[in-house]
Amino acid sequence: MNANDRDWDRRLAQLKQLDSALVQHYQDQPGDTARELAALRAASAIERDARRARAPEGRARSCRTRVANCILTRLTTPDIRGGSRRAREARAWKRLNMAAHTAPKRYARRVRRAQVWGRILTVGFAAVGVLGIATGIGFLVAWAFSGGEDTSAGTEALAPLIIATMPAVIFHVGSVIARLAADQERRPADQALAAITRSVDVLLGRKERT
Amino acid sequence: MVRRSLTRSMSLDQIEALFDRTYTECKKHVEAVIAPLAGPNADVDALRQETFERFYRMLLNDEVKDVNPKGLLGLLRQIASGKAIDAFRATARRPVDTVDELPDASAWDTVAKIHGPEVAYEHAETLRAINRLSPELRETLLLREYLGFSREVTAEILGIKRASVSANVRRAKERLRKQTAEPELPHLSLEGGTA
């Protein structure tokens, strides 16, 4: 190519030729259309299932995209990637396995973290509760030993009891709300992941479609 | 959802049949759109899949008005170019060298077979030079010159004004000319020669 050939208007006008040649190129490498369509259907089904299971939008999309891309890479013949066919297959399997295993592990880690925090809070509230109850009982015993004459001790005994029961009540209500929230959080994610795993299994022929 | 399915102009079987037919016929065209636009680091398979997923959702939601093959191909080219541009912008943010021609190097064999090796080399050089432009200029130039979209469609895909499209194309061409301008040869004087 000499300097005179660098005529950009001509070059850009000719660029449309590239489109027809690329169409021809991809026509010569048709791949496995039936399997690609199956992967597309699976991807749509995964997305639908995840939405139906009310999984948060971003999470559903990232799960679906990652797994569906891996399915597609696994199912189609990735002729355009570098390396031998065997190396490409190995890479595709690795990606698929990573996607199938890391997502549930990540959710498990989140749930575990929540459980640890829950336990710390439980122990804290329980300690406060026990301390309060012990103080209340101490005042009650003092009141009983005074023969019930010391009315001020009786009134003083009720206040710590109320104070002692308050943390316990707060703890109980809090734990119920936390458990409900955790269930709400976990259930859609579990359902979405189950749907994804099912689709992957069906596509890879590990399980029959039921 | 119920209302949408009741008012849908096609049944689910019809939609699936249309989708299968369109996929088989238009797959290669979609890939040919994605390959130069998305840059050398793109995953053409994944982008093609995303394009058809979007198309499938549009069919289900009854958003596709023109169901003749030409209209569908036009729609798919638009969706694919949008997806490819998003992918290019995402990879352009990462510190990788995007100055290359196509994600599929073997495509040049076909180009060379069809148009001859010199033209294939020239196209590769052209694309490499286009990839050196800034994302805005590159995308506008490829949409207008490679895909042949109108100013309106290009502006719609890129989310810019129509006037900016023309300005970007003009600027891109100027940059390309400047990039490849040959330095002038030093003037040789022939003083002292014999008459």
Short mmCIF file of C-alpha atoms in Angstrom, two decimals:
data_model
loop_
_atom_site.label_atom_id
_atom_site.label_comp_id
_atom_site.label_asym_id
_atom_site.label_seq_id
_atom_site.Cartn_x
_atom_site.Cartn_y
_atom_site.Cartn_z
CA MET A 1 0.00 0.00 0.00
CA ASN A 2 1.57 3.29 -0.96
CA ALA A 3 0.65 6.74 0.26
CA ASN A 4 -1.66 7.47 -2.65
CA ASP A 5 -3.93 4.58 -1.73
CA ARG A 6 -4.81 6.13 1.62
CA ASP A 7 -7.95 7.66 0.31
CA TRP A 8 -10.34 7.45 3.23
CA ASP A 9 -13.53 8.34 1.41
CA ARG A 10 -12.91 5.48 -1.00
CA ARG A 11 -11.95 3.12 1.83
CA LEU A 12 -15.02 3.95 3.89
CA ALA A 13 -17.25 3.60 0.85
CA GLN A 14 -15.81 0.13 0.31
CA LEU A 15 -16.32 -0.86 3.94
CA LYS A 16 -19.78 -2.20 3.14
CA GLN A 17 -18.08 -5.04 1.25
CA LEU A 18 -16.88 -6.24 4.60
CA ASP A 19 -20.44 -6.81 5.79
CA SER A 20 -21.27 -9.19 2.93
CA ALA A 21 -17.98 -11.05 3.44
CA LEU A 22 -18.62 -11.40 7.17
CA VAL A 23 -22.15 -12.67 6.52
CA GLN A 24 -20.60 -15.27 4.22
CA HIS A 25 -18.02 -16.12 6.89
CA TYR A 26 -20.65 -16.76 9.54
CA GLN A 27 -22.78 -18.65 7.03
CA ASP A 28 -19.85 -21.02 6.51
CA GLN A 29 -19.75 -21.62 10.26
CA PRO A 30 -23.39 -22.29 11.07
CA GLY A 31 -22.72 -23.99 14.42
CA ASP A 32 -25.47 -26.11 15.96
CA THR A 33 -28.57 -23.99 15.51
CA ALA A 34 -30.90 -26.41 17.30
CA ARG A 35 -28.69 -26.41 20.39
CA GLU A 36 -28.25 -22.64 20.30
CA LEU A 37 -32.02 -22.25 20.18
CA ALA A 38 -32.31 -24.66 23.12
CA ALA A 39 -29.80 -22.54 25.05
CA LEU A 40 -31.75 -19.39 24.21
CA ARG A 41 -34.99 -20.99 25.38
CA ALA A 42 -33.25 -22.09 28.57
CA ALA A 43 -31.92 -18.59 29.14
CA SER A 44 -35.42 -17.14 28.70
CA ALA A 45 -36.87 -19.81 30.99
CA ILE A 46 -34.24 -19.07 33.64
CA GLU A 47 -35.07 -15.40 33.49
CA ARG A 48 -38.80 -16.10 33.68
CA ASP A 49 -38.36 -18.50 36.60
CA ALA A 50 -36.14 -16.06 38.45
CA ARG A 51 -38.69 -13.27 37.93
CA ARG A 52 -41.54 -15.53 39.00
CA ALA A 53 -39.56 -16.46 42.10
CA ARG A 54 -39.26 -12.72 42.78
CA ALA A 55 -35.49 -12.81 42.81
CA PRO A 56 -34.07 -9.28 42.85
CA GLU A 57 -33.75 -8.02 39.30
CA GLY A 58 -29.98 -7.54 39.22
CA ARG A 59 -29.24 -10.87 40.81
CA ALA A 60 -31.60 -12.75 38.51
CA ARG A 61 -30.06 -11.10 35.48
CA SER A 62 -26.46 -11.70 36.54
CA CYS A 63 -27.13 -15.36 37.37
CA ARG A 64 -29.02 -15.91 34.15
CA THR A 65 -26.48 -14.15 31.99
CA ARG A 66 -23.52 -15.93 33.51
CA VAL A 67 -25.02 -19.40 33.43
CA ALA A 68 -26.71 -18.96 30.06
CA ASN A 69 -23.50 -17.68 28.50
CA CYS A 70 -21.67 -20.69 29.84
CA ILE A 71 -24.34 -23.01 28.50
CA LEU A 72 -24.08 -21.36 25.14
CA THR A 73 -20.29 -21.58 25.12
CA ARG A 74 -20.50 -25.21 26.12
CA LEU A 75 -23.16 -26.13 23.60
CA THR A 76 -22.00 -24.21 20.59
CA THR A 77 -18.71 -25.01 18.99
CA PRO A 78 -16.57 -22.02 19.91
CA ASP A 79 -14.53 -22.02 16.72
CA ILE A 80 -13.48 -18.44 17.12
CA ARG A 81 -11.58 -18.95 20.37
CA GLY A 82 -7.89 -19.64 20.49
CA GLY A 83 -6.22 -22.91 21.44
CA SER A 84 -7.05 -26.47 20.53
CA ARG A 85 -10.59 -27.75 20.52
CA ARG A 86 -9.86 -29.76 23.64
CA ALA A 87 -8.51 -26.70 25.45
CA ARG A 88 -11.60 -24.72 24.45
CA GLU A 89 -13.86 -27.48 25.72
CA ALA A 90 -11.95 -27.59 28.99
CA ARG A 91 -12.25 -23.81 29.40
CA ALA A 92 -15.96 -23.91 28.68
CA TRP A 93 -16.48 -26.71 31.23
CA LYS A 94 -14.52 -24.78 33.82
CA ARG A 95 -16.64 -21.67 33.28
CA LEU A 96 -19.84 -23.68 33.48
CA ASN A 97 -18.79 -25.45 36.66
CA MET A 98 -17.69 -22.19 38.24
CA ALA A 99 -21.01 -20.57 37.44
CA ALA A 100 -22.98 -23.55 38.69
CA HIS A 101 -21.05 -23.75 41.97
CA THR A 102 -19.97 -20.27 42.96
CA ALA A 103 -23.43 -18.68 42.98
CA PRO A 104 -24.97 -21.04 45.61
CA LYS A 105 -21.78 -20.79 47.66
CA ARG A 106 -22.00 -17.02 47.64
CA TYR A 107 -25.57 -17.09 48.92
CA ALA A 108 -24.62 -19.64 51.56
CA ARG A 109 -21.83 -17.32 52.71
CA ARG A 110 -24.27 -14.42 53.01
CA VAL A 111 -26.73 -16.50 55.00
CA ARG A 112 -23.92 -17.72 57.28
CA ARG A 113 -22.77 -14.16 57.89
CA ALA A 114 -26.33 -13.16 58.81
CA GLN A 115 -26.53 -16.12 61.18
CA VAL A 116 -23.32 -15.09 62.95
CA TRP A 117 -24.63 -11.55 63.47
CA GLY A 118 -27.94 -12.98 64.65
CA ARG A 119 -26.10 -15.11 67.21
CA ILE A 120 -24.09 -12.16 68.52
CA LEU A 121 -27.27 -10.12 68.94
CA THR A 122 -29.04 -13.07 70.60
CA VAL A 123 -26.27 -13.49 73.16
CA GLY A 124 -26.19 -9.73 73.83
CA PHE A 125 -29.93 -9.43 74.36
CA ALA A 126 -30.00 -12.64 76.42
CA ALA A 127 -27.24 -11.31 78.73
CA VAL A 128 -29.13 -8.05 79.28
CA GLY A 129 -32.34 -10.02 79.89
CA VAL A 130 -30.73 -12.40 82.41
CA LEU A 131 -29.11 -9.49 84.26
CA GLY A 132 -32.44 -7.68 84.48
CA ILE A 133 -34.33 -10.76 85.64
CA ALA A 134 -31.67 -11.49 88.30
CA THR A 135 -31.93 -7.92 89.61
CA GLY A 136 -35.72 -8.19 89.71
CA ILE A 137 -35.61 -11.48 91.61
CA GLY A 138 -33.10 -9.97 94.05
CA PHE A 139 -35.50 -7.11 94.83
CA LEU A 140 -38.42 -9.56 95.17
CA VAL A 141 -36.44 -11.70 97.66
CA ALA A 142 -35.52 -8.59 99.64
CA TRP A 143 -39.20 -7.61 99.71
CA ALA A 144 -40.27 -11.12 100.84
CA PHE A 145 -37.66 -11.17 103.66
CA SER A 146 -38.87 -7.85 104.92
CA GLY A 147 -42.28 -9.56 105.45
CA GLY A 148 -44.01 -7.51 102.80
CA GLU A 149 -43.92 -4.48 105.02
CA ASP A 150 -41.48 -2.58 103.00
CA THR A 151 -43.80 -1.51 100.19
CA SER A 152 -41.15 0.58 98.57
CA ALA A 153 -39.12 -2.61 98.04
CA GLY A 154 -42.16 -4.17 96.30
CA THR A 155 -42.57 -1.28 93.88
CA GLU A 156 -38.85 -1.25 93.34
CA ALA A 157 -39.06 -4.98 92.56
CA LEU A 158 -41.62 -4.47 89.75
CA ALA A 159 -39.62 -1.86 87.86
CA PRO A 160 -36.57 -4.10 87.27
CA LEU A 161 -38.89 -6.94 86.26
CA ILE A 162 -40.44 -4.73 83.60
CA ILE A 163 -36.99 -3.56 82.55
CA ALA A 164 -35.86 -7.21 82.46
CA THR A 165 -38.73 -8.39 80.31
CA MET A 166 -38.48 -5.51 77.84
CA PRO A 167 -35.19 -6.66 76.21
CA ALA A 168 -36.52 -10.20 76.05
CA VAL A 169 -39.69 -9.02 74.28
CA ILE A 170 -37.67 -6.79 71.94
CA PHE A 171 -35.29 -9.67 71.27
CA HIS A 172 -38.15 -12.07 70.51
CA VAL A 173 -39.97 -9.69 68.18
CA GLY A 174 -36.67 -8.76 66.52
CA SER A 175 -35.69 -12.36 65.95
CA VAL A 176 -39.10 -13.20 64.45
CA ILE A 177 -38.85 -10.24 62.06
CA ALA A 178 -35.24 -11.14 61.17
CA ARG A 179 -36.19 -14.76 60.46
CA LEU A 180 -39.10 -13.70 58.26
CA ALA A 181 -36.85 -11.27 56.39
CA ALA A 182 -34.18 -13.95 55.94
CA ASP A 183 -36.78 -16.36 54.57
CA GLN A 184 -38.04 -13.73 52.17
CA GLU A 185 -34.48 -13.08 51.09
CA ARG A 186 -33.43 -16.68 50.79
CA ARG A 187 -36.48 -18.29 49.24
CA PRO A 188 -36.50 -16.44 45.89
CA ALA A 189 -32.75 -16.86 45.54
CA ASP A 190 -33.05 -20.58 46.29
CA GLN A 191 -35.90 -20.99 43.83
CA ALA A 192 -34.05 -19.08 41.13
CA LEU A 193 -30.92 -21.13 41.67
CA ALA A 194 -32.91 -24.36 41.65
CA ALA A 195 -34.44 -23.33 38.34
CA ILE A 196 -31.02 -22.50 36.91
CA THR A 197 -29.51 -25.77 38.09
CA ARG A 198 -32.46 -27.70 36.66
CA SER A 199 -32.07 -25.98 33.29
CA VAL A 200 -28.33 -26.61 33.25
CA ASP A 201 -28.87 -30.28 34.08
CA VAL A 202 -31.48 -30.69 31.38
CA LEU A 203 -29.33 -28.96 28.79
CA LEU A 204 -26.26 -30.96 29.58
CA GLY A 205 -28.28 -34.16 29.48
CA ARG A 206 -27.64 -34.94 33.14
CA LYS A 207 -31.36 -35.01 33.87
CA GLU A 208 -34.49 -35.62 31.80
CA ARG A 209 -36.98 -32.78 31.50
CA THR A 210 -39.91 -33.53 33.78
CA MET B 1 -49.84 -9.93 32.01
CA VAL B 2 -53.25 -11.53 31.34
CA ARG B 3 -54.40 -8.52 29.38
CA ARG B 4 -51.18 -8.50 27.41
CA SER B 5 -51.52 -12.18 26.48
CA LEU B 6 -55.16 -11.65 25.51
CA THR B 7 -54.39 -8.76 23.20
CA ARG B 8 -51.27 -10.34 21.70
CA SER B 9 -51.58 -10.43 17.93
CA MET B 10 -49.85 -13.82 17.59
CA SER B 11 -50.20 -17.05 19.53
CA LEU B 12 -47.23 -18.45 21.46
CA ASP B 13 -46.70 -21.19 18.84
CA GLN B 14 -46.66 -18.61 16.06
CA ILE B 15 -44.18 -16.49 18.00
CA GLU B 16 -41.88 -19.46 18.58
CA ALA B 17 -42.06 -20.49 14.93
CA LEU B 18 -41.32 -16.93 13.82
CA PHE B 19 -38.47 -16.69 16.31
CA ASP B 20 -36.89 -19.98 15.14
CA ARG B 21 -37.13 -18.94 11.49
CA THR B 22 -35.73 -15.49 12.18
CA TYR B 23 -32.89 -16.92 14.25
CA THR B 24 -31.85 -19.32 11.52
CA GLU B 25 -32.04 -16.71 8.78
CA CYS B 26 -30.65 -13.66 10.56
CA LYS B 27 -28.03 -15.16 12.88
CA LYS B 28 -25.16 -14.55 10.46
CA HIS B 29 -26.27 -10.98 9.78
CA VAL B 30 -26.40 -10.24 13.49
CA GLU B 31 -22.90 -11.66 13.96
CA ALA B 32 -21.63 -9.58 11.03
CA VAL B 33 -23.02 -6.47 12.75
CA ILE B 34 -21.54 -7.33 16.14
CA ALA B 35 -18.03 -8.36 15.03
CA PRO B 36 -16.66 -4.98 13.82
CA LEU B 37 -18.73 -2.84 16.21
CA ALA B 38 -17.98 -4.61 19.48
CA GLY B 39 -14.21 -4.54 19.05
CA PRO B 40 -11.61 -7.30 19.18
CA ASN B 41 -12.19 -8.29 22.82
CA ALA B 42 -15.89 -8.97 22.40
CA ASP B 43 -17.68 -12.25 22.94
CA VAL B 44 -19.70 -12.44 19.73
CA ASP B 45 -21.63 -15.54 20.87
CA ALA B 46 -22.80 -13.89 24.08
CA LEU B 47 -23.80 -10.67 22.33
CA ARG B 48 -25.69 -12.56 19.64
CA GLN B 49 -27.52 -14.44 22.38
CA GLU B 50 -28.41 -11.22 24.21
CA THR B 51 -29.65 -9.69 20.96
CA PHE B 52 -31.99 -12.59 20.27
CA GLU B 53 -33.16 -12.70 23.87
CA ARG B 54 -34.17 -9.06 23.60
CA PHE B 55 -35.89 -9.81 20.31
CA TYR B 56 -37.76 -12.74 21.89
CA ARG B 57 -38.95 -10.54 24.75
CA MET B 58 -40.11 -7.94 22.24
CA LEU B 59 -42.07 -10.60 20.37
CA LEU B 60 -43.69 -11.81 23.60
CA ASN B 61 -44.59 -8.26 24.62
CA ASP B 62 -46.04 -7.58 21.17
CA GLU B 63 -43.60 -4.73 20.56
CA VAL B 64 -42.68 -5.87 17.05
CA LYS B 65 -44.87 -4.10 14.52
CA ASP B 66 -43.26 -5.08 11.22
CA VAL B 67 -42.99 -8.88 10.94
CA ASN B 68 -41.81 -9.13 7.34
CA PRO B 69 -38.25 -10.53 6.99
CA LYS B 70 -36.70 -7.22 5.93
CA GLY B 71 -38.27 -5.34 8.81
CA LEU B 72 -37.19 -8.00 11.30
CA LEU B 73 -33.62 -7.93 10.00
CA GLY B 74 -33.57 -4.14 10.35
CA LEU B 75 -34.83 -4.40 13.91
CA LEU B 76 -32.27 -7.09 14.77
CA ARG B 77 -29.44 -5.02 13.29
CA GLN B 78 -30.51 -2.10 15.47
CA ILE B 79 -30.68 -4.22 18.62
CA ALA B 80 -27.34 -5.89 17.82
CA SER B 81 -25.59 -2.58 17.18
CA GLY B 82 -26.88 -1.21 20.50
CA LYS B 83 -25.66 -4.31 22.37
CA ALA B 84 -22.29 -4.22 20.56
CA ILE B 85 -21.80 -0.55 21.41
CA ASP B 86 -22.58 -1.24 25.08
CA ALA B 87 -20.06 -4.10 25.07
CA PHE B 88 -17.42 -1.94 23.40
CA ARG B 89 -17.89 0.82 25.96
CA ALA B 90 -17.64 -1.75 28.77
CA THR B 91 -14.38 -3.19 27.44
CA ALA B 92 -13.01 0.25 26.56
CA ARG B 93 -13.12 1.14 30.25
CA ARG B 94 -10.74 -1.72 31.03
CA PRO B 95 -7.04 -1.25 30.42
CA VAL B 96 -6.77 -3.51 27.37
CA ASP B 97 -5.47 -2.80 23.93
CA THR B 98 -8.51 -2.43 21.71
CA VAL B 99 -6.56 -1.54 18.62
CA ASP B 100 -7.16 -4.62 16.54
CA GLU B 101 -9.59 -5.49 13.80
CA LEU B 102 -12.09 -8.20 14.64
CA PRO B 103 -12.69 -10.65 17.48
CA ASP B 104 -12.65 -13.46 14.93
CA ALA B 105 -9.33 -13.38 13.11
CA SER B 106 -10.34 -16.24 10.81
CA ALA B 107 -13.00 -13.95 9.28
CA TRP B 108 -10.22 -12.35 7.24
CA ASP B 109 -9.71 -15.64 5.35
CA THR B 110 -13.24 -15.39 4.01
CA VAL B 111 -12.82 -11.70 3.17
CA ALA B 112 -9.58 -12.53 1.36
CA LYS B 113 -11.24 -15.36 -0.56
CA ILE B 114 -14.15 -13.18 -1.66
CA HIS B 115 -12.48 -9.83 -2.32
CA GLY B 116 -8.83 -10.79 -2.68
CA PRO B 117 -5.97 -10.50 -0.18
CA GLU B 118 -5.18 -6.84 -0.93
CA VAL B 119 -8.73 -5.69 -0.21
CA ALA B 120 -8.83 -7.83 2.95
CA TYR B 121 -5.59 -6.21 4.11
CA GLU B 122 -6.97 -2.76 3.33
CA HIS B 123 -10.18 -3.47 5.26
CA ALA B 124 -8.14 -4.72 8.22
CA GLU B 125 -6.04 -1.57 8.14
CA THR B 126 -9.17 0.59 7.90
CA LEU B 127 -10.78 -1.12 10.89
CA ARG B 128 -7.59 -0.87 12.93
CA ALA B 129 -7.45 2.87 12.23
CA ILE B 130 -11.15 3.25 13.12
CA ASN B 131 -10.53 1.39 16.39
CA ARG B 132 -7.97 4.04 17.31
CA LEU B 133 -10.64 6.78 17.27
CA SER B 134 -12.51 7.82 20.39
CA PRO B 135 -15.60 5.68 21.16
CA GLU B 136 -18.10 8.37 20.03
CA LEU B 137 -16.42 9.00 16.70
CA ARG B 138 -15.78 5.30 16.10
CA GLU B 139 -19.36 4.27 16.82
CA THR B 140 -20.91 7.01 14.71
CA LEU B 141 -18.59 6.29 11.80
CA LEU B 142 -19.24 2.54 11.86
CA LEU B 143 -23.00 2.92 12.18
CA ARG B 144 -23.11 5.37 9.26
CA GLU B 145 -20.43 3.99 6.94
CA TYR B 146 -20.33 0.28 7.73
CA LEU B 147 -23.94 -0.47 8.62
CA GLY B 148 -25.37 2.30 6.46
CA PHE B 149 -27.91 3.43 9.05
CA SER B 150 -29.64 6.73 8.45
CA ARG B 151 -28.80 9.80 10.53
CA GLU B 152 -32.04 9.39 12.48
CA VAL B 153 -31.41 5.74 13.38
CA THR B 154 -27.77 6.42 14.27
CA ALA B 155 -28.81 9.30 16.51
CA GLU B 156 -31.45 7.10 18.14
CA ILE B 157 -29.01 4.23 18.81
CA LEU B 158 -26.32 6.48 20.25
CA GLY B 159 -28.73 8.80 22.05
CA ILE B 160 -27.29 11.94 20.48
CA LYS B 161 -28.65 14.74 18.27
CA ARG B 162 -28.88 14.28 14.52
CA ALA B 163 -26.60 17.21 13.93
CA SER B 164 -23.99 15.60 16.16
CA VAL B 165 -24.04 12.52 13.94
CA SER B 166 -22.92 14.48 10.89
CA ALA B 167 -20.38 16.40 12.92
CA ASN B 168 -18.95 13.19 14.41
CA VAL B 169 -18.64 11.57 10.97
CA ARG B 170 -16.86 14.66 9.60
CA ARG B 171 -14.52 14.79 12.59
CA ALA B 172 -13.80 11.06 12.39
CA LYS B 173 -12.86 11.34 8.72
CA GLU B 174 -10.58 14.28 9.46
CA ARG B 175 -8.86 12.33 12.24
CA LEU B 176 -8.40 9.32 10.00
CA ARG B 177 -6.82 11.48 7.32
CA LYS B 178 -4.54 13.11 9.88
CA GLN B 179 -3.60 9.77 11.45
CA THR B 180 -2.39 8.33 8.20
CA ALA B 181 -1.00 11.46 6.58
CA GLU B 182 2.41 10.72 5.14
CA PRO B 183 5.18 13.12 6.14
CA GLU B 184 6.25 15.30 3.24
CA LEU B 185 9.52 14.37 1.60
CA PRO B 186 12.34 16.90 2.13
CA HIS B 187 12.78 19.21 -0.82
CA LEU B 188 15.85 18.26 -2.81
CA SER B 189 17.69 21.12 -4.43
CA LEU B 190 19.62 20.47 -7.56
CA GLU B 191 21.99 23.41 -7.25
CA GLY B 192 25.44 23.08 -8.66
CA GLY B 193 24.44 20.88 -11.58
CA THR B 194 25.91 21.31 -15.02
CA ALA B 195 23.79 22.84 -17.71
#
